[in-house]
Amino acid sequence: MKGAYEMAHGALDLIQLHEPWDHCASVGFPAPISNPFPKPVLIENRCVNLERNELSEWVEHVTKQLIDDLPDTETHDSLQTETRMVFGDNNIVPSLLGDHFRPKKSMRRSYFDGNGEELQWSHELGGHQANITEKEGSARSSMSRIDENGLNLITLLLECAVAISVDHLGEAHRMLLELTQMASPYGPSCAERVVAYFSKAMGSRVINSWLGICSPLINHRSVHSAFQVFNNVSPFIKFAHFTSNQAILEAFQRRDSVHIIDLDIMQGLQWPALFHILATRIEGPPQVRMTGMGSSMEVLVETGKQLSNFARQLGLPFEFHPIAKKFGEIDVSMVPLRRGETLAVHWLQHSLYDATGPDWKTLRLLEALAPRVITLVEQDISHGGSFLDRFVVSLHYYSTLFDSLGAYLPCDDAGRHRIEHCLLYREINNIVAIGGPARSGEDKFRHWRSELAKSSFMQVAMSGNSLAQAQLILNMFPPAHGYNLVQGDGTLRLGWKDTSLFTASAWTSRASR
């Protein structure tokens, strides 16, 4: 008899189709709210009696103090500075005389009421709001797990971010040298590992600001290898794959000729499961064509061969078309469309690099294609706004991700280090050192869901079968690991403890209907 794990794993391939696409209710997308998990229609909370995130909670506390301690704009404008050179560890950066500015040291105190009273605060930074309510003793309990060294590391990191935000690069460089000596990516605590990677990314930003470098170098093979490890030890990638596959399957119901455009296909890990279901349809398999987008033609060709071989084994008619360009940088005539095809567009968003090009051009091309379905899985993190805005949001986001890995894998696990070094650090570096309007010259949408809702697309609620797929994935992980699933506003959200990390949604073009 199969074990529970094997049964759940096998059930992922049995995608059922009970809700016809045409009868799915369209829903609107509400304005952004401070709580990342809105009041849902249905909640499946699998972390019973678990405490809040140990690291991300303290990030929230210290961030509040950072915002309160920020100098006002007049102070920034009135600073009289002089450039000099600072030498250290073979790094040379332009430094501003730091005597005029120093982040307040008062932040290095304990951030909970010594009397154990309820602590409430809220702040808004660049359109993002955070509202945190701590019950009596919760902060004290978390402090037992975040040691004084970890708290000092996070505080110094935040002070460094303030210095960078007002272009006091010399002062920032001095603090980064201190952080480099204090924090290691191999450290036993999540706090130390997060600070080590953020420090490295911020050091890159300081050097890049001096040298005028704005483009990261990506080793795609190492990224894809780490992506596969992440897929094996965490539910997030599987969640993105199977919820999207379910929405695409429902859109392809009774269609004989279908076309999938993957805006960043990588190694195409998600498509074999969908191919299997399409090949075994009662009404017979459709003719499937796929257009894979990516930056490396070599990787695209290799991916196409793998998918073609798999489809051939299933007896599924299949064609693959590689396009080694960003989706937002091509013309609609470059997409090999055919009359009578049902078109699906899929995008699993990440922060490793800019996969699509200018957002406004990407949106314009999507409107021109008028796909039957767009499946979108977004990280619950904004790429827009100022440096400090992106830094604060990303620090909380990646603190939560590091916490989730630390709850599942020991600190000396080789797979965990590969994920943190080859994936999470690269994302942090892209957001902090490279990304953002000030660095790329292009404005980025804060949330694609809101932009699609304002254009020619309607949101289609994720079906009950998509929810069932996601729940099966979570069943592979013991409840004590803290992952949870929320269905609300037509979306599915997967998070860790009380923080939403990935949101899946489906959209249809009004023109296609």
mmCIF file of N, CA, C and O in Angstrom, residues 2 24 37 48 54 118 124 153 168 171 173 181 205 215 238 249 263 267 270 286 299 361 419 423 435 439 442 446 511:
data_model
loop_
_atom_site.group_PDB
_atom_site.id
_atom_site.type_symbol
_atom_site.label_atom_id
_atom_site.label_comp_id
_atom_site.label_asym_id
_atom_site.label_seq_id
_atom_site.Cartn_x
_atom_site.Cartn_y
_atom_site.Cartn_z
ATOM 1 N N LYS A 2 0.521 2.248 -0.794
ATOM 2 C CA LYS A 2 1.309 3.456 -0.879
ATOM 3 C C LYS A 2 1.198 4.253 0.415
ATOM 4 O O LYS A 2 0.159 4.324 1.041
ATOM 5 N N CYS A 24 -16.447 30.410 -15.177
ATOM 6 C CA CYS A 24 -15.745 30.950 -14.020
ATOM 7 C C CYS A 24 -16.124 32.413 -13.854
ATOM 8 O O CYS A 24 -16.128 33.182 -14.815
ATOM 9 N N PHE A 37 -2.277 39.065 3.971
ATOM 10 C CA PHE A 37 -3.310 38.051 3.861
ATOM 11 C C PHE A 37 -4.649 38.715 4.150
ATOM 12 O O PHE A 37 -5.028 38.904 5.296
ATOM 13 N N VAL A 48 -0.468 25.442 13.612
ATOM 14 C CA VAL A 48 -1.224 25.633 14.828
ATOM 15 C C VAL A 48 -0.258 25.846 15.994
ATOM 16 O O VAL A 48 0.709 25.105 16.163
ATOM 17 N N GLU A 54 10.736 34.378 13.655
ATOM 18 C CA GLU A 54 11.697 34.904 14.601
ATOM 19 C C GLU A 54 12.520 36.043 14.012
ATOM 20 O O GLU A 54 12.755 37.058 14.668
ATOM 21 N N GLU A 118 1.036 45.600 25.385
ATOM 22 C CA GLU A 118 0.824 45.441 23.952
ATOM 23 C C GLU A 118 1.504 46.576 23.205
ATOM 24 O O GLU A 118 1.387 47.740 23.573
ATOM 25 N N GLU A 124 4.172 53.888 6.769
ATOM 26 C CA GLU A 124 3.988 53.808 5.320
ATOM 27 C C GLU A 124 5.260 54.285 4.669
ATOM 28 O O GLU A 124 5.788 55.333 5.010
ATOM 29 N N LEU A 153 23.406 43.049 14.339
ATOM 30 C CA LEU A 153 23.709 42.921 12.912
ATOM 31 C C LEU A 153 22.615 43.558 12.061
ATOM 32 O O LEU A 153 22.885 44.312 11.129
ATOM 33 N N HIS A 168 25.669 58.722 1.306
ATOM 34 C CA HIS A 168 26.853 58.788 2.157
ATOM 35 C C HIS A 168 27.601 57.461 1.998
ATOM 36 O O HIS A 168 27.589 56.604 2.876
ATOM 37 N N GLU A 171 30.506 56.412 4.527
ATOM 38 C CA GLU A 171 29.977 55.923 5.796
ATOM 39 C C GLU A 171 29.385 54.530 5.623
ATOM 40 O O GLU A 171 29.572 53.646 6.460
ATOM 41 N N HIS A 173 30.289 52.347 3.367
ATOM 42 C CA HIS A 173 31.390 51.421 3.137
ATOM 43 C C HIS A 173 32.036 50.998 4.460
ATOM 44 O O HIS A 173 32.378 49.825 4.659
ATOM 45 N N GLN A 181 32.951 41.420 8.543
ATOM 46 C CA GLN A 181 33.720 40.715 9.562
ATOM 47 C C GLN A 181 32.824 40.031 10.589
ATOM 48 O O GLN A 181 33.233 39.088 11.254
ATOM 49 N N ARG A 205 26.417 47.505 -4.587
ATOM 50 C CA ARG A 205 25.752 48.758 -4.977
ATOM 51 C C ARG A 205 26.691 49.950 -4.782
ATOM 52 O O ARG A 205 26.760 50.843 -5.632
ATOM 53 N N SER A 215 24.613 46.309 -14.649
ATOM 54 C CA SER A 215 24.103 45.039 -15.180
ATOM 55 C C SER A 215 24.749 43.853 -14.472
ATOM 56 O O SER A 215 25.976 43.758 -14.413
ATOM 57 N N LYS A 238 6.545 24.198 -6.728
ATOM 58 C CA LYS A 238 5.464 23.266 -7.082
ATOM 59 C C LYS A 238 4.114 23.970 -7.057
ATOM 60 O O LYS A 238 3.253 23.742 -7.923
ATOM 61 N N LEU A 249 -5.205 24.184 -18.052
ATOM 62 C CA LEU A 249 -5.992 23.027 -18.476
ATOM 63 C C LEU A 249 -7.464 23.384 -18.622
ATOM 64 O O LEU A 249 -8.124 22.971 -19.582
ATOM 65 N N LEU A 263 6.996 33.061 -20.556
ATOM 66 C CA LEU A 263 7.811 34.274 -20.637
ATOM 67 C C LEU A 263 9.225 34.085 -20.091
ATOM 68 O O LEU A 263 10.095 34.912 -20.354
ATOM 69 N N GLN A 267 14.215 25.696 -17.510
ATOM 70 C CA GLN A 267 14.334 24.308 -17.952
ATOM 71 C C GLN A 267 12.987 23.643 -18.185
ATOM 72 O O GLN A 267 12.936 22.440 -18.446
ATOM 73 N N GLN A 270 7.824 22.618 -15.257
ATOM 74 C CA GLN A 270 6.410 22.452 -14.938
ATOM 75 C C GLN A 270 5.602 21.767 -16.051
ATOM 76 O O GLN A 270 4.500 21.272 -15.792
ATOM 77 N N PRO A 286 -4.679 17.446 -27.817
ATOM 78 C CA PRO A 286 -4.666 18.558 -28.775
ATOM 79 C C PRO A 286 -3.304 18.679 -29.450
ATOM 80 O O PRO A 286 -2.333 18.041 -29.043
ATOM 81 N N VAL A 299 20.354 27.304 -23.820
ATOM 82 C CA VAL A 299 19.480 26.715 -22.814
ATOM 83 C C VAL A 299 18.096 26.464 -23.392
ATOM 84 O O VAL A 299 17.465 25.427 -23.133
ATOM 85 N N LYS A 361 5.812 47.927 -22.186
ATOM 86 C CA LYS A 361 5.864 47.238 -23.475
ATOM 87 C C LYS A 361 5.348 45.810 -23.346
ATOM 88 O O LYS A 361 4.681 45.295 -24.251
ATOM 89 N N ILE A 419 20.749 27.017 -2.481
ATOM 90 C CA ILE A 419 19.553 27.835 -2.689
ATOM 91 C C ILE A 419 19.813 29.275 -2.263
ATOM 92 O O ILE A 419 19.507 30.230 -2.993
ATOM 93 N N LEU A 423 20.378 31.365 -5.621
ATOM 94 C CA LEU A 423 19.060 31.915 -5.934
ATOM 95 C C LEU A 423 18.745 33.163 -5.115
ATOM 96 O O LEU A 423 18.612 34.260 -5.653
ATOM 97 N N GLY A 435 18.483 46.513 -9.271
ATOM 98 C CA GLY A 435 17.117 46.789 -9.709
ATOM 99 C C GLY A 435 16.583 48.145 -9.304
ATOM 100 O O GLY A 435 17.199 48.909 -8.576
ATOM 101 N N ARG A 439 18.080 52.583 -11.140
ATOM 102 C CA ARG A 439 19.206 51.836 -11.665
ATOM 103 C C ARG A 439 18.996 51.402 -13.112
ATOM 104 O O ARG A 439 19.924 51.357 -13.898
ATOM 105 N N GLU A 442 13.898 52.246 -16.105
ATOM 106 C CA GLU A 442 12.526 51.880 -16.445
ATOM 107 C C GLU A 442 11.690 51.752 -15.174
ATOM 108 O O GLU A 442 12.118 51.159 -14.192
ATOM 109 N N ARG A 446 4.360 47.871 -9.431
ATOM 110 C CA ARG A 446 4.459 47.321 -8.074
ATOM 111 C C ARG A 446 3.817 45.941 -8.036
ATOM 112 O O ARG A 446 4.352 45.022 -7.441
ATOM 113 N N ALA A 511 -10.941 40.644 -25.200
ATOM 114 C CA ALA A 511 -11.047 40.432 -26.643
ATOM 115 C C ALA A 511 -11.184 38.952 -26.978
ATOM 116 O O ALA A 511 -11.864 38.579 -27.940
#
